[in-house]
Coordinates of C-alpha atoms in Angstrom, one line a residue:
X14 CA 0.4 0.5 -0.1
X15 CA 1.0 4.0 -0.9
X16 CA -0.2 6.7 -0.3
X17 CA 0.4 9.6 -3.2
X18 CA -0.6 13.3 -2.4
X19 CA -0.2 16.5 -4.4
X20 CA 1.1 20.2 -2.0
X21 CA 2.5 23.1 -1.9
X22 CA 4.8 25.0 -0.2
X23 CA 4.5 27.6 1.6
X24 CA 6.0 29.7 -1.8
X25 CA 3.5 28.7 -4.2
X26 CA 6.1 26.0 -5.6
X27 CA 3.9 23.0 -6.4
X28 CA 4.7 19.2 -5.9
X29 CA 3.9 15.3 -5.7
X30 CA 4.8 12.8 -3.2
X31 CA 4.6 9.5 -1.1
X32 CA 3.0 10.1 2.2
X33 CA 4.5 8.1 5.1
X34 CA 3.8 9.5 7.8
X35 CA 4.2 13.5 8.8
X36 CA 6.8 13.2 5.9
X37 CA 5.9 13.7 2.5
X38 CA 9.7 12.2 0.5
X39 CA 9.2 13.6 -3.3
X40 CA 8.3 12.8 -6.7
X41 CA 8.4 13.3 -9.8
X42 CA 5.1 14.0 -11.9
X43 CA 3.9 12.9 -13.4
X44 CA 3.5 9.1 -11.1
X45 CA 0.8 7.1 -13.0
X46 CA 4.0 4.8 -15.2
X47 CA 6.9 5.0 -12.0
X48 CA 8.1 6.2 -8.6
X49 CA 10.3 8.5 -9.3
X50 CA 11.9 9.4 -6.1
X51 CA 14.2 13.5 -6.0
X52 CA 15.5 12.5 -3.4
X53 CA 14.3 15.4 -1.3
X54 CA 11.8 14.9 1.4
X55 CA 9.2 17.9 4.1
X56 CA 7.8 17.3 6.7
X57 CA 3.9 17.4 5.7
X58 CA 2.9 20.2 8.4
X59 CA 5.1 22.8 6.0
X60 CA 2.5 22.7 2.8
X61 CA -0.8 22.9 1.7
X62 CA -2.1 19.2 0.5
X63 CA -3.2 19.7 -2.6
X64 CA -6.5 17.5 -4.5
X65 CA -3.6 14.3 -4.8
X66 CA -4.7 14.6 -9.4
X67 CA -5.5 16.7 -11.4
X68 CA -8.2 15.2 -13.3
X69 CA -9.3 15.7 -17.5
X70 CA -13.2 14.3 -16.4
X71 CA -15.0 13.4 -13.5
X72 CA -16.9 10.9 -13.9
X73 CA -20.0 10.4 -10.5
X74 CA -22.7 7.2 -10.4
X75 CA -26.0 7.9 -8.6
X76 CA -27.7 6.1 -6.9
X77 CA -25.9 3.2 -6.3
X78 CA -26.4 1.9 -2.6
X79 CA -30.1 0.5 -2.4
X80 CA -29.7 2.5 1.7
X81 CA -29.6 5.8 -0.3
X82 CA -32.4 4.5 -2.4
X83 CA -34.4 4.1 0.3
X84 CA -37.0 1.1 -1.5
X85 CA -37.2 2.7 -4.6
X86 CA -36.2 0.5 -7.6
X87 CA -32.3 0.8 -8.6
X88 CA -32.0 2.8 -12.4
X89 CA -31.3 0.5 -15.2
X90 CA -29.6 2.0 -16.9
X91 CA -27.2 3.7 -14.0
X92 CA -28.0 7.7 -13.7
X93 CA -24.5 9.2 -14.0
X94 CA -23.3 12.3 -14.3
X95 CA -20.4 15.0 -14.3
X96 CA -18.4 17.7 -12.4
X97 CA -17.0 20.8 -13.9
X98 CA -13.1 20.9 -13.1
X99 CA -13.9 24.5 -11.7
X100 CA -16.9 22.6 -9.0
X101 CA -13.1 20.9 -7.4
X102 CA -11.8 21.4 -4.0
X103 CA -8.9 19.5 -1.6
X104 CA -8.2 18.6 1.8
X105 CA -9.2 21.8 4.1
X106 CA -10.3 24.2 1.3
X107 CA -13.7 25.6 2.3
X108 CA -16.9 24.1 1.2
X109 CA -19.5 27.4 0.3
X110 CA -22.7 27.8 -0.3
X111 CA -24.2 29.4 -3.0
X112 CA -26.7 32.1 -2.0
X113 CA -30.6 31.1 -1.7
X114 CA -29.3 27.5 -2.6
X115 CA -31.6 26.1 -0.4
X116 CA -30.9 22.6 1.5
X117 CA -27.6 21.2 0.9
X118 CA -26.1 17.5 1.9
X119 CA -22.7 16.1 2.1
X120 CA -23.1 12.4 0.0
X121 CA -18.9 10.7 1.5
X122 CA -17.9 8.6 -2.2
X123 CA -15.2 6.1 -2.5
X124 CA -13.6 8.0 -5.5
X125 CA -11.8 6.2 -8.8
X126 CA -8.4 7.1 -9.3
X127 CA -7.7 6.4 -13.4
X128 CA -4.3 5.3 -14.0
X129 CA -4.6 4.5 -17.7
X130 CA -5.2 5.2 -21.1
X131 CA -8.6 2.8 -21.2
X132 CA -11.8 3.0 -24.1
X133 CA -14.0 0.1 -24.1
X134 CA -12.1 -2.2 -21.0
X135 CA -13.0 -5.8 -20.6
X136 CA -13.6 -5.6 -17.3
X137 CA -10.3 -7.4 -16.8
X138 CA -9.2 -3.9 -18.1
X139 CA -10.7 -1.6 -16.4
X140 CA -9.6 -2.8 -12.8
X141 CA -6.5 -2.6 -14.6
X142 CA -6.4 0.9 -15.6
X143 CA -7.1 1.4 -12.1
X144 CA -4.3 3.5 -9.8
X145 CA -6.3 3.9 -6.5
X146 CA -8.4 4.9 -4.3
X147 CA -9.3 8.6 -2.7
X148 CA -12.0 10.4 -0.8
X149 CA -14.6 12.1 -1.8
X150 CA -17.6 14.4 -1.3
X151 CA -20.5 15.2 -3.3
X152 CA -21.6 17.7 -2.5
X153 CA -25.1 17.9 -3.5
X154 CA -28.1 20.9 -2.9
X155 CA -31.4 18.8 -2.8
X156 CA -33.3 22.5 -3.8
X157 CA -31.3 23.0 -7.4
X158 CA -30.9 19.4 -7.8
X159 CA -34.5 18.7 -8.1
X160 CA -36.0 21.6 -9.8
X161 CA -33.6 21.3 -12.2
X162 CA -33.8 19.3 -15.3
X163 CA -29.9 19.4 -15.3
X164 CA -27.9 18.6 -12.2
X165 CA -25.4 21.6 -12.7
X166 CA -25.0 23.8 -10.8
X167 CA -27.0 20.9 -7.7
X168 CA -23.5 19.3 -7.8
X169 CA -20.6 21.4 -9.9
X170 CA -21.4 24.6 -8.0
X171 CA -17.4 25.9 -7.3
X172 CA -16.2 24.0 -3.7
X173 CA -18.9 21.1 -5.0
X174 CA -15.9 18.2 -6.0
X175 CA -14.3 18.3 -2.3
X176 CA -11.7 14.9 -2.9
X177 CA -8.5 14.0 -1.5
X178 CA -7.0 14.4 0.5
X179 CA -4.4 10.6 -0.2
X180 CA -5.0 8.3 -3.2
X181 CA -4.2 4.7 -1.9
X182 CA -3.1 1.6 -4.1
X183 CA -2.4 -1.5 -4.0
X184 CA -6.1 -2.3 -2.0
X185 CA -8.8 -3.9 -3.9
X186 CA -12.4 -3.3 -4.9
X187 CA -14.1 -5.2 -2.2
X188 CA -12.3 -4.0 -0.1
X189 CA -13.4 -0.4 1.0
X190 CA -15.4 1.1 3.4
X191 CA -16.9 5.5 3.6
X192 CA -17.8 6.9 6.3
X193 CA -18.5 10.3 6.4
X194 CA -19.3 12.3 9.9
X195 CA -20.3 16.5 10.4
X196 CA -19.4 17.8 13.3
X197 CA -17.6 14.7 14.6
X198 CA -21.0 12.6 14.7
X199 CA -21.0 9.7 11.4
X200 CA -23.9 9.9 9.8
X201 CA -23.2 7.6 6.5
X202 CA -21.1 4.2 5.7
X203 CA -21.2 2.6 4.0
X204 CA -18.6 -0.5 2.0
X205 CA -18.0 -1.1 -2.1
X206 CA -19.4 -4.8 -1.6
X207 CA -22.4 -3.0 -0.9
X208 CA -22.5 -0.8 -4.9
X209 CA -25.4 -2.2 -7.0
X210 CA -22.4 -1.8 -9.8
X211 CA -19.1 -2.7 -8.1
X212 CA -15.6 -1.2 -8.9
X213 CA -14.7 -2.3 -12.5
X214 CA -18.2 -2.3 -14.1
X215 CA -18.2 1.1 -13.1
X216 CA -14.7 2.1 -15.1
X217 CA -16.2 -0.8 -18.1
X218 CA -19.4 0.8 -18.7
X219 CA -18.1 4.6 -18.6
X220 CA -15.1 3.0 -20.4
X221 CA -18.0 2.0 -23.6
X222 CA -18.4 5.4 -24.4
X223 CA -16.0 7.6 -23.6
X224 CA -12.3 7.5 -23.1
X225 CA -10.4 7.7 -19.7
X226 CA -7.3 9.0 -19.3
X227 CA -5.0 8.9 -16.2
X228 CA -5.9 11.7 -13.5
X229 CA -9.9 11.3 -14.6
X230 CA -11.7 10.0 -11.7
X231 CA -14.8 8.9 -10.7
X232 CA -17.6 8.9 -7.2
X233 CA -18.7 5.7 -7.0
X234 CA -22.3 6.8 -5.4
X235 CA -23.7 7.5 -1.4
X236 CA -24.5 5.7 1.3
X237 CA -27.2 5.9 3.5
X238 CA -29.4 9.9 3.8
X239 CA -26.9 12.4 4.4
X240 CA -27.9 15.1 6.6
X241 CA -28.5 17.9 6.1
X242 CA -25.1 20.8 6.6
X243 CA -24.9 24.4 7.5
X244 CA -22.1 27.5 8.1
X245 CA -20.1 26.4 10.6
X246 CA -20.3 22.7 10.5
X247 CA -17.3 20.2 9.6
X248 CA -17.8 17.4 7.8
X249 CA -15.1 14.5 7.1
X250 CA -15.0 12.0 4.9
X251 CA -12.8 8.4 5.3
X252 CA -12.2 5.8 2.7
X253 CA -10.7 2.5 3.3
X254 CA -6.6 3.6 3.9
X255 CA -6.7 6.7 2.2
X256 CA -7.1 9.1 4.7
X257 CA -10.2 11.6 6.2
X258 CA -10.6 14.4 3.8
X259 CA -11.8 17.1 6.8
X260 CA -13.9 20.5 5.8
X261 CA -15.3 22.8 7.3
X262 CA -18.9 24.3 5.4
X263 CA -18.6 28.4 5.0
X264 CA -21.6 30.5 3.3
X265 CA -21.2 32.2 0.2

């Protein structure tokens, strides 16, 4: 198992590395095809962690846990949508609630990180194209989601695409768990074995129609019924091995 992070130094320079306890071992980018250490190490406390990759595409799967469907039938075909790159936020960034957006919920999710260019994959090829996993929060404005024909603002507002803090590699796709906490209280928990469409199938399905490139990410769906969040709340999403994604909620 390895933990890949991206970071920004106090002077604004950015880099990537392997997180080893409280130290980052700096590596060359891109790191998809191999890990090449530069020989430098930096203390974790001296840098700001960034989203751990720079996706070209952000794909999301909706309604992919029975616990989230609450008795409704699973959608067939599956419900997929995109998040714009402008909504990306990382560990420690604020989740900013737009004015007049109504109820906003967190959605803690296991996020797939693609490591190889893939199109028209078999299930086996899809699994081989996965670099690792990270934690994600598919922040969702419910009133806008219900009112709009598309979910462009409900799930694409600035800061509504949170992921990080690290990409964990070397874990089985069926051995992952996600938990969400609001102000320290657990409000969601789900396992990758509970996904209606599992992780290799999600990658296979998406790759049938679009090319996935290294760094692209796929949110896999959220379990249960998350509560409304408000300014001042602190949301934490934890995915097996990938660390805790922590963000404070602020008013726009």
